[in-house]
Amino acid sequence: MWEYVTDNPSARLYKTGDLARYLPDGTIEFLGRIDHQVKIRGFRIELGEIESVLSDYQHVQECVVICREDTPGNKRLVAYVVGDDDLDISALKEYARQHLPDYMVPSVVVPLTSLPLSPSGKIDRKALPAPSAAFSQSSDFVAPKTESQIRIASLFAEILSLHPQSISLDDSFFELGGHSLLATQLMFRIREAFEINLSLRALFDYPSVSDLASAIDQALVTGDYQSQTWDLEAEAALDPDIQPLTAIAPIVSPMERIFLTGATGFLGIHLLSEILTTTDAIVYCLVRADNRDAGKERLLSKLEATGLWSENFTSRIIPIIGDLGSSRFGLSATEYNNLCQEIDVVYHAGAYVNHVWSYPILKDANVLGTQDVLRLASLGKLKPVHYVSTISVLSTSQTDQPILESATANYYDLPKVGYVQTKWVAEQLVWEAAKRGLPITIYRPSRISGHSQTGVSSFDDLLSRRVKGCIRLKCFPSWSGLAENLVPVDYVSRAIVCLSQQKSLFGKAFHLINPKSVHLREIFDWVRSLGYSLQEIDYTHWRSKLIEDMENPLYPYLPNFPESPSNITNLIEYDCRNVIDGLRESGIQLPEVNQDLFKTYLCYFRESGFLED
């Protein structure tokens, strides 16, 4: 037996198997036990890390998270919480979605009066009740009546492991605990049950039992599913009270105080680092958290996790606790007015990114949030706004020529993707604000890949999941020349900060794209050359293999892979002369996307545990 001796009476001993992490101030945060580590949909998940986040919620007293498989093949995270009288489960779920990546958000949150304990006083995880036993009918419960409603309610219950009689007519699949993976499974079951070819997007258009049943009944009669449509042109109407010309024009406009949205996102954290590195500015970061200390810790932890941390950053980061999806960011009148007076410039990189959700779900954060950014920039003193859009707002099949940076697409040419629609509407608001006198720049990046030097990447993007998913399947599809347009995140962040500081460029848009797209076959050839055995197979066969692998990290992205490869469109060509001219004397170069770069990415994937050796 080993005996450890220390002169420090407050010293803490960590046992083998304890999980912890260093915080920026050098303290150690205990996260849980390694024996509480699970693997779901290809992701290793530390249950203790989820418990730590949920326990920070102000109305939660105790919490435990487990992985359940009540239905064979359907693993899901279930959180059991003991809270005070003010605990609102819906609010707690939203809190979890804001603070955890999608794959770590519990499917179900079960409120308990106390957690079951073993004779030794430890939490008895085996005694935790099945979620279905914890659900009860609310006072506004309405039983499904028609054959379609009853069948859909039954499928909801089957996929979510709930009792069929607990599903109300107005219950939303997602409010009951559904997520993208379960939604994909549900739509396969609906197609079989109703013998109808329905896309996953229908569930986001009509998430309740009642609305989905009505949409399916109509499609069965008419033979045509009617997706939800919105008048995007009417949506792109900037509030008339946003009048930049009435703001006070500063005598000088130094970048001393910057307001940054989206700082905890993948691009946003790199923008924060670039601003702090290349300027002396103080950066006010809009961040979701319970308080300023928690917000500051969240930002510093993100910088550390991405390898961007520097000791001199601490005093120059000011967390602004708020939410892009709330009116005036949810700030008090005093806080909001102070920002209007203090801020010199705004970088708006915040948005809710989801390529399946419909326009109304994303509107508050992506459209109304942008409008509130423009309002803030127009009150008090005039503040330039540097807005991060996406190259997808120019998606069109109507041209065989490179699309100029000065171009704007018609909304009816856009893909029927809620995220792209919200970004198009938001960009129109920015252009309208410019017409009213607001200094602006707009940046349209293509697919942002990992850092070119460190390899640090987002594990939630389609490229990372595509690589991991195909390695898991040991094959990749023949895509008839489909290509990716990749731009490393360090190039994008450096370019935005550099271009934004040139007043002569105000009023312009910039295509942050790669002049040379890379064929997917070439990407997988690089992956194979680095030691992974991958076979190229027919697209339809590959898709069938993916459908059978519900644990695959690519499975939730099935809606992105149509049944027929003929429906897959290639990338459009975009002009980027504004970027070339603006960066000409900067020394900023676009890293070449080649085998060496992918070696850097794959090394990071392995070292981080995203890929197994």
XYZ file of C-alpha atoms in Angstrom:
613
model
C 0.000 0.000 0.000
C 1.254 3.458 -0.922
C 1.162 6.201 1.681
C 1.163 9.850 0.599
C 2.430 12.456 3.033
C 1.986 16.207 2.696
C 2.532 19.193 4.952
C -0.406 20.989 3.368
C -3.541 20.346 5.457
C -5.806 21.612 2.652
C -4.234 19.411 -0.030
C -6.633 17.268 -2.040
C -5.847 13.744 -3.184
C -7.248 12.659 -6.550
C -7.783 8.950 -7.050
C -6.874 7.016 -10.181
C -9.798 7.361 -12.556
C -10.823 10.822 -11.376
C -11.526 13.244 -14.217
C -10.445 16.867 -13.840
C -9.268 19.830 -15.865
C -7.081 22.860 -15.242
C -8.858 26.203 -15.338
C -7.069 29.323 -16.647
C -6.271 30.482 -13.087
C -4.446 27.209 -12.339
C -7.125 25.623 -10.167
C -8.331 22.097 -10.854
C -12.013 21.425 -11.520
C -13.215 17.906 -10.641
C -15.499 16.564 -13.393
C -16.298 13.014 -12.327
C -15.057 9.490 -12.744
C -13.673 7.798 -15.854
C -15.909 4.830 -15.105
C -18.812 7.165 -15.834
C -17.562 7.696 -19.376
C -19.901 6.511 -22.150
C -19.852 6.414 -25.925
C -22.916 7.496 -27.894
C -23.133 8.097 -31.655
C -19.352 7.814 -31.913
C -18.644 10.439 -29.239
C -16.939 9.773 -25.918
C -18.943 11.584 -23.277
C -17.969 12.330 -19.687
C -21.179 12.138 -17.709
C -19.532 14.113 -14.927
C -19.030 17.053 -17.261
C -22.764 17.150 -18.053
C -23.592 16.844 -14.358
C -21.223 19.736 -13.621
C -23.014 21.994 -16.125
C -26.503 21.091 -14.914
C -25.473 21.488 -11.277
C -24.422 25.068 -12.005
C -28.048 25.912 -12.841
C -29.322 28.045 -9.994
C -32.406 25.953 -9.163
C -30.714 22.511 -9.283
C -29.648 21.050 -5.944
C -28.523 17.583 -7.027
C -28.039 15.942 -10.387
C -26.954 12.666 -11.908
C -26.750 11.728 -15.595
C -26.740 8.185 -16.952
C -26.824 6.492 -20.334
C -29.938 4.351 -20.795
C -30.828 1.821 -23.456
C -34.464 1.071 -22.612
C -35.038 0.216 -26.252
C -32.354 -2.023 -27.858
C -30.048 0.064 -30.036
C -31.384 3.364 -28.717
C -28.825 4.772 -26.302
C -29.722 8.117 -24.806
C -28.634 10.432 -22.030
C -31.072 10.880 -19.169
C -30.609 13.478 -16.419
C -32.219 13.117 -13.000
C -32.410 16.331 -11.011
C -33.501 17.412 -7.568
C -34.416 21.076 -7.559
C -36.030 23.777 -5.507
C -39.615 24.972 -5.903
C -38.649 27.302 -8.756
C -37.086 24.609 -10.961
C -38.501 24.795 -14.498
C -37.556 21.705 -16.511
C -38.085 23.473 -19.854
C -35.763 26.291 -18.775
C -33.186 23.750 -17.591
C -33.305 21.968 -20.963
C -32.721 25.277 -22.736
C -29.835 26.017 -20.361
C -28.301 22.637 -21.244
C -28.640 23.344 -24.988
C -26.842 26.662 -24.513
C -23.926 25.239 -22.524
C -23.363 21.791 -24.057
C -22.758 20.505 -27.582
C -25.759 18.771 -29.157
C -24.476 15.259 -28.555
C -24.072 15.931 -24.799
C -27.533 17.394 -24.170
C -29.696 14.899 -22.233
C -32.673 13.620 -24.215
C -34.822 13.594 -21.089
C -34.641 15.479 -17.794
C -36.491 13.715 -14.972
C -37.345 15.717 -11.825
C -37.113 13.783 -8.547
C -37.714 14.748 -4.933
C -34.489 12.910 -3.989
C -31.877 10.702 -5.577
C -31.899 7.019 -4.559
C -28.973 6.053 -2.320
C -27.221 2.749 -1.717
C -26.628 1.435 1.843
C -23.181 3.062 1.696
C -24.747 6.468 1.023
C -23.709 6.725 -2.636
C -26.137 7.444 -5.475
C -27.712 4.162 -6.587
C -27.751 4.625 -10.358
C -29.430 1.266 -10.926
C -32.418 2.401 -8.846
C -33.108 5.475 -10.990
C -36.559 5.130 -12.583
C -37.155 4.719 -16.301
C -38.134 8.088 -17.819
C -41.547 6.812 -18.867
C -42.402 6.248 -15.222
C -41.583 9.845 -14.422
C -43.890 11.345 -17.066
C -47.456 12.203 -16.153
C -50.256 13.809 -18.093
C -50.546 17.563 -17.607
C -53.819 19.370 -17.011
C -53.971 20.456 -20.667
C -53.510 16.909 -21.991
C -55.499 16.179 -25.164
C -55.584 12.599 -26.401
C -54.936 11.947 -30.111
C -58.159 10.978 -31.897
C -57.709 10.302 -35.606
C -55.942 7.241 -36.950
C -52.991 9.344 -38.128
C -52.690 11.163 -34.813
C -52.781 7.920 -32.837
C -50.185 6.308 -35.099
C -47.844 9.302 -34.852
C -48.236 9.516 -31.063
C -47.389 5.820 -30.896
C -44.244 6.394 -32.989
C -43.230 9.351 -30.789
C -43.569 7.093 -27.748
C -41.690 4.233 -29.393
C -38.717 6.375 -30.423
C -38.596 8.296 -27.118
C -39.250 5.233 -24.916
C -42.389 6.800 -23.456
C -45.812 5.344 -22.741
C -48.139 5.972 -25.732
C -50.904 7.258 -23.482
C -48.591 9.991 -22.160
C -48.356 11.735 -25.566
C -50.711 14.693 -25.952
C -52.069 15.966 -29.264
C -50.094 19.223 -29.007
C -46.855 17.682 -27.727
C -43.757 18.597 -29.732
C -41.338 15.793 -30.519
C -38.411 17.970 -29.501
C -39.927 19.230 -26.264
C -40.467 15.587 -25.283
C -36.732 14.974 -25.560
C -36.195 14.326 -29.266
C -32.944 15.319 -30.963
C -31.494 15.091 -34.465
C -30.545 11.413 -34.209
C -33.938 10.338 -32.872
C -35.654 12.591 -35.413
C -33.913 10.708 -38.210
C -35.064 7.380 -36.769
C -38.608 8.700 -36.397
C -38.843 9.795 -40.020
C -37.768 6.345 -41.224
C -40.526 4.806 -39.110
C -43.083 7.353 -40.412
C -42.144 6.579 -44.008
C -42.716 2.866 -43.357
C -45.940 3.365 -41.377
C -47.606 5.733 -43.865
C -45.814 4.588 -47.040
C -44.887 8.171 -47.787
C -41.581 9.718 -48.877
C -41.238 12.470 -46.294
C -38.037 14.403 -45.577
C -36.701 15.009 -42.088
C -37.361 18.714 -42.511
C -41.108 17.976 -42.280
C -40.667 17.192 -38.590
C -39.128 20.609 -37.994
C -41.902 22.254 -40.014
C -44.571 20.393 -38.040
C -43.097 19.099 -34.753
C -46.381 18.398 -32.906
C -48.536 15.289 -33.206
C -51.490 17.338 -34.478
C -49.626 19.395 -37.092
C -47.552 16.482 -38.400
C -50.661 14.302 -38.748
C -52.441 17.045 -40.698
C -49.459 17.525 -43.029
C -49.205 13.781 -43.670
C -52.962 13.413 -44.254
C -52.844 16.234 -46.792
C -49.816 14.718 -48.550
C -51.541 11.333 -48.771
C -54.573 12.938 -50.429
C -52.799 15.355 -52.782
C -49.643 13.328 -53.342
C -47.568 16.384 -52.514
C -46.139 17.423 -49.136
C -46.579 21.153 -48.532
C -43.572 22.462 -46.663
C -43.865 25.570 -44.569
C -43.094 28.703 -46.559
C -42.250 32.205 -45.401
C -42.173 35.509 -47.204
C -38.483 36.182 -46.683
C -38.657 39.445 -48.563
C -41.243 40.705 -46.064
C -39.143 39.335 -43.204
C -36.192 41.444 -44.376
C -37.698 44.695 -43.096
C -35.460 46.666 -40.742
C -37.277 48.402 -37.894
C -37.862 52.051 -38.860
C -36.542 53.228 -35.466
C -33.037 52.065 -36.404
C -31.645 55.314 -37.812
C -27.818 55.427 -37.858
C -27.765 58.986 -39.212
C -29.150 60.248 -35.892
C -26.219 58.756 -33.969
C -23.278 60.869 -32.909
C -20.358 60.455 -35.282
C -17.154 60.075 -33.229
C -14.343 62.528 -33.955
C -12.002 59.560 -34.039
C -12.988 55.914 -34.069
C -10.260 53.892 -32.392
C -10.824 50.218 -31.676
C -10.630 50.676 -27.927
C -13.873 48.956 -26.901
C -15.240 46.193 -29.093
C -18.543 44.340 -28.806
C -18.283 40.732 -30.033
C -21.125 38.259 -30.436
C -20.595 34.525 -30.892
C -17.291 34.499 -28.998
C -17.798 30.938 -27.715
C -18.325 29.590 -31.243
C -15.533 28.035 -33.281
C -14.906 31.081 -35.482
C -15.870 33.476 -32.694
C -13.206 32.272 -30.253
C -10.571 32.656 -32.977
C -11.846 36.158 -33.733
C -11.579 36.997 -30.034
C -7.986 35.759 -29.935
C -7.043 37.633 -33.124
C -8.542 40.901 -31.858
C -6.761 40.571 -28.512
C -3.475 39.667 -30.216
C -3.405 42.382 -32.879
C -5.017 45.281 -31.005
C -4.983 46.790 -27.521
C -8.783 46.805 -27.370
C -10.992 45.675 -24.521
C -13.509 43.146 -25.864
C -17.046 42.977 -24.488
C -18.266 39.469 -25.268
C -21.949 38.581 -25.304
C -22.108 35.201 -23.574
C -24.794 33.005 -22.036
C -24.086 32.266 -18.378
C -25.600 32.659 -14.920
C -23.299 35.508 -13.930
C -20.187 37.418 -15.004
C -17.755 35.107 -13.225
C -19.257 32.074 -14.963
C -19.258 33.931 -18.277
C -15.608 34.902 -17.906
C -14.678 31.337 -17.000
C -16.549 30.009 -20.026
C -14.641 32.326 -22.371
C -11.232 31.650 -20.829
C -11.840 27.896 -20.803
C -12.752 28.038 -24.497
C -9.545 29.938 -25.296
C -7.539 27.387 -23.358
C -9.259 24.399 -24.989
C -8.483 25.740 -28.469
C -4.863 26.526 -27.642
C -5.392 30.284 -27.915
C -4.986 31.273 -24.283
C -2.564 34.034 -23.304
C -2.087 35.384 -19.790
C -2.497 39.025 -20.824
C -5.981 38.366 -22.256
C -7.717 38.106 -18.879
C -8.072 41.782 -18.009
C -9.185 42.719 -21.529
C -12.182 40.366 -21.746
C -15.440 41.733 -20.326
C -18.333 39.235 -20.330
C -21.770 40.652 -21.114
C -24.299 38.149 -19.797
C -27.097 37.987 -22.324
C -28.697 36.065 -25.159
C -28.707 36.890 -28.861
C -32.236 35.480 -29.112
C -33.727 37.853 -26.502
C -34.876 41.392 -27.118
C -31.925 43.757 -26.622
C -29.961 40.632 -25.625
C -31.933 40.356 -22.392
C -29.946 43.209 -20.844
C -31.341 45.748 -18.423
C -31.965 49.258 -19.725
C -28.896 50.514 -17.843
C -26.611 47.795 -19.201
C -27.869 48.296 -22.733
C -27.510 52.092 -22.623
C -23.995 51.802 -21.189
C -23.005 49.567 -24.109
C -24.459 52.047 -26.575
C -22.258 54.794 -25.109
C -19.061 52.796 -24.543
C -18.656 50.579 -27.606
C -16.581 51.767 -30.590
C -17.114 48.900 -33.048
C -19.162 45.699 -33.331
C -18.159 42.262 -34.654
C -21.291 40.180 -35.126
C -20.292 36.532 -35.494
C -23.053 35.053 -33.346
C -25.752 32.807 -34.814
C -27.528 29.561 -34.051
C -26.206 27.069 -36.601
C -28.458 24.140 -37.463
C -28.942 22.925 -41.021
C -32.181 21.044 -40.365
C -34.218 23.411 -38.176
C -36.797 25.594 -39.882
C -36.760 29.377 -40.267
C -39.064 30.222 -37.316
C -36.976 28.227 -34.841
C -33.804 30.117 -35.784
C -35.347 33.538 -36.417
C -35.021 34.980 -32.905
C -31.260 34.499 -32.652
C -30.223 34.894 -36.281
C -32.593 37.568 -37.582
C -33.916 39.507 -34.596
C -30.512 39.211 -32.907
C -28.900 40.870 -35.925
C -31.517 43.613 -35.837
C -30.682 44.289 -32.181
C -26.983 44.465 -33.091
C -27.798 47.095 -35.717
C -29.928 49.009 -33.214
C -27.097 49.048 -30.673
C -24.691 50.276 -33.362
C -27.060 53.135 -34.224
C -27.685 54.442 -30.712
C -25.360 56.778 -28.836
C -22.312 57.107 -31.011
C -22.091 55.563 -34.469
C -20.377 52.158 -34.471
C -19.202 50.211 -37.532
C -20.650 46.687 -37.753
C -18.625 43.811 -39.178
C -21.094 41.022 -39.906
C -20.207 37.363 -40.498
C -22.638 35.888 -43.012
C -22.159 32.718 -45.101
C -21.408 32.042 -48.749
C -24.596 29.948 -48.812
C -26.752 33.101 -49.019
C -25.680 33.254 -52.663
C -26.559 29.631 -53.415
C -28.182 29.466 -56.816
C -28.401 27.212 -59.835
C -28.963 30.111 -62.208
C -25.368 30.955 -63.153
C -22.328 29.362 -64.716
C -20.118 32.389 -63.956
C -18.283 33.182 -60.690
C -20.593 35.128 -58.365
C -19.267 38.598 -57.567
C -18.944 39.912 -54.012
C -21.319 42.730 -54.909
C -24.054 40.248 -55.830
C -27.214 39.522 -53.869
C -29.313 36.423 -54.473
C -33.070 36.260 -54.822
C -34.623 34.579 -51.801
C -36.564 32.127 -53.994
C -33.255 30.721 -55.300
C -32.130 29.791 -51.777
C -32.081 26.179 -50.608
C -35.028 25.341 -48.317
C -32.767 25.401 -45.275
C -33.831 27.475 -42.280
C -30.287 28.488 -41.338
C -29.482 29.800 -44.828
C -32.826 31.601 -44.970
C -32.186 33.381 -41.663
C -28.696 34.405 -42.747
C -30.074 35.778 -46.037
C -32.699 37.832 -44.196
C -30.135 39.066 -41.660
C -27.783 40.128 -44.435
C -30.578 42.153 -46.077
C -31.089 43.953 -42.754
C -27.388 44.833 -42.656
C -27.498 46.187 -46.208
C -30.570 48.282 -45.333
C -28.777 49.690 -42.284
C -25.885 50.629 -44.581
C -28.298 52.554 -46.819
C -29.398 54.487 -43.717
C -25.808 55.491 -42.949
C -24.290 52.689 -40.865
C -20.657 51.753 -41.708
C -20.648 47.993 -42.381
C -18.665 45.152 -43.869
C -20.001 41.670 -44.641
C -17.948 38.465 -44.665
C -19.146 35.337 -46.444
C -16.901 32.385 -45.576
C -17.277 28.992 -47.223
C -16.784 25.827 -45.109
C -14.463 26.734 -42.231
C -11.987 23.977 -41.408
C -9.562 23.543 -38.513
C -6.568 25.667 -37.556
C -3.805 25.209 -40.134
C -1.005 25.037 -37.536
C -2.519 23.302 -34.499
C -5.207 21.276 -36.264
C -7.791 22.368 -33.664
C -11.161 21.746 -35.295
C -14.851 21.766 -34.547
C -16.064 18.227 -33.948
C -19.642 19.217 -34.737
C -19.155 20.328 -38.336
C -19.948 18.179 -41.342
C -16.322 17.782 -42.469
C -15.108 16.366 -39.138
C -18.096 14.049 -38.882
C -17.719 12.991 -42.508
C -14.109 11.932 -41.937
C -14.880 10.131 -38.684
C -18.079 8.575 -40.021
C -16.423 7.151 -43.113
C -13.481 5.823 -41.083
C -16.035 4.065 -38.867
C -17.781 2.577 -41.937
C -14.391 1.736 -43.492
C -15.628 3.146 -46.783
C -16.527 6.383 -48.542
C -18.995 7.027 -51.376
C -18.326 7.763 -54.980
C -19.735 11.288 -55.325
C -19.056 11.944 -59.010
C -16.628 14.765 -58.380
C -18.383 16.588 -55.537
C -15.939 19.007 -53.917
C -15.459 20.919 -50.675
C -14.378 24.547 -50.492
C -12.304 24.707 -47.303
C -10.814 27.737 -45.553
C -8.833 27.213 -42.306
C -10.255 29.100 -39.333
C -7.025 30.988 -38.576
C -7.042 32.452 -42.095
C -10.694 33.504 -41.789
C -10.233 35.194 -38.403
C -7.028 36.997 -39.445
C -8.611 38.165 -42.713
C -11.750 39.513 -41.024
C -9.833 41.524 -38.429
C -7.416 42.879 -41.025
C -10.108 43.870 -43.547
C -12.336 45.372 -40.857
C -9.678 47.908 -39.874
C -9.533 49.466 -43.362
C -12.126 52.250 -43.554
C -11.783 52.385 -47.326
C -13.392 48.938 -47.447
C -16.556 49.889 -45.541
C -19.735 49.102 -47.468
C -18.279 46.027 -49.180
C -18.772 42.283 -48.950
C -15.910 39.785 -48.896
C -15.915 36.179 -50.066
C -13.592 34.279 -47.746
C -13.333 31.250 -49.978
C -10.656 29.008 -51.395
C -10.038 29.611 -55.111
C -9.313 25.887 -55.348
C -11.969 23.459 -54.158
C -10.916 19.940 -53.168
C -12.673 16.843 -54.478
C -13.948 14.545 -51.754
C -12.198 11.623 -53.402
C -8.909 13.514 -52.977
C -9.678 14.163 -49.284
C -10.283 10.469 -48.649
C -7.151 9.561 -50.613
C -5.246 11.729 -48.103
C -7.004 9.992 -45.218
C -6.052 6.590 -46.681
C -2.449 7.668 -47.170
C -2.285 8.416 -43.443
C -2.989 4.804 -42.508
C -6.760 4.399 -42.646
C -8.231 1.576 -44.710
C -11.118 3.000 -46.715
C -12.867 1.490 -49.705
C -14.619 3.616 -52.306
C -18.075 2.176 -52.929
C -21.266 3.074 -54.772
C -23.063 6.050 -53.211
C -26.372 4.218 -52.734
C -24.608 1.293 -51.066
C -22.689 3.656 -48.789
C -25.886 5.462 -47.781
C -27.524 2.120 -46.955
C -24.593 1.248 -44.682
C -24.910 4.622 -42.944
C -28.653 4.117 -42.386
C -27.883 0.849 -40.601
C -25.301 2.488 -38.287
C -27.310 4.682 -35.912
C -24.230 5.207 -33.710
C -22.345 6.802 -36.589
C -21.598 10.532 -36.032
C -22.812 11.128 -39.608
C -26.207 9.549 -38.947
C -27.906 12.801 -37.820
C -26.762 14.337 -41.117
C -28.688 11.817 -43.243
C -30.988 14.601 -44.529
C -27.894 16.078 -46.214
C -27.477 12.894 -48.256
C -30.336 12.473 -50.771
C -31.431 9.018 -51.866
C -30.208 9.579 -55.397
C -26.660 10.835 -56.066
C -28.033 12.732 -59.070
C -29.620 15.135 -56.568
C -26.224 16.158 -55.184
C -25.120 19.510 -56.555
C -21.563 20.693 -56.802
C -20.104 23.874 -55.355
C -20.592 27.194 -57.111
C -17.683 29.414 -58.105
C -17.304 32.731 -56.274
C -15.197 35.773 -57.043
C -12.989 37.117 -54.202
C -11.176 40.130 -55.653
C -12.192 42.370 -52.706
C -10.387 39.999 -50.356
C -7.325 39.778 -52.583
C -7.067 43.573 -52.838
C -7.724 44.133 -49.138
C -5.090 41.635 -47.975
C -2.472 42.529 -50.588
C -0.042 44.261 -48.201
C -0.972 42.305 -45.054
C 1.171 39.206 -45.470
C -1.919 37.053 -44.731
C -1.874 34.005 -46.969
C -4.482 31.297 -47.428
C -2.909 28.000 -46.300
C -2.891 25.345 -48.989
C -5.420 22.592 -48.395
C -3.376 19.478 -49.051
C -2.260 16.171 -47.553
C -0.004 17.877 -44.993
C -2.896 19.965 -43.706
C -5.101 16.891 -43.329
C -2.292 15.137 -41.514
C -2.361 18.036 -39.025
C -6.128 17.678 -38.663
C -6.036 13.908 -38.201
C -3.256 14.165 -35.618
C -5.457 16.541 -33.631
C -8.448 14.212 -34.055
C -6.424 11.348 -32.575
C -4.762 13.317 -29.777
C -8.100 14.756 -28.662
C -9.778 11.339 -28.640
C -12.173 12.253 -31.466
C -10.627 9.454 -33.510
C -9.445 6.189 -32.027
C -5.988 4.932 -32.923
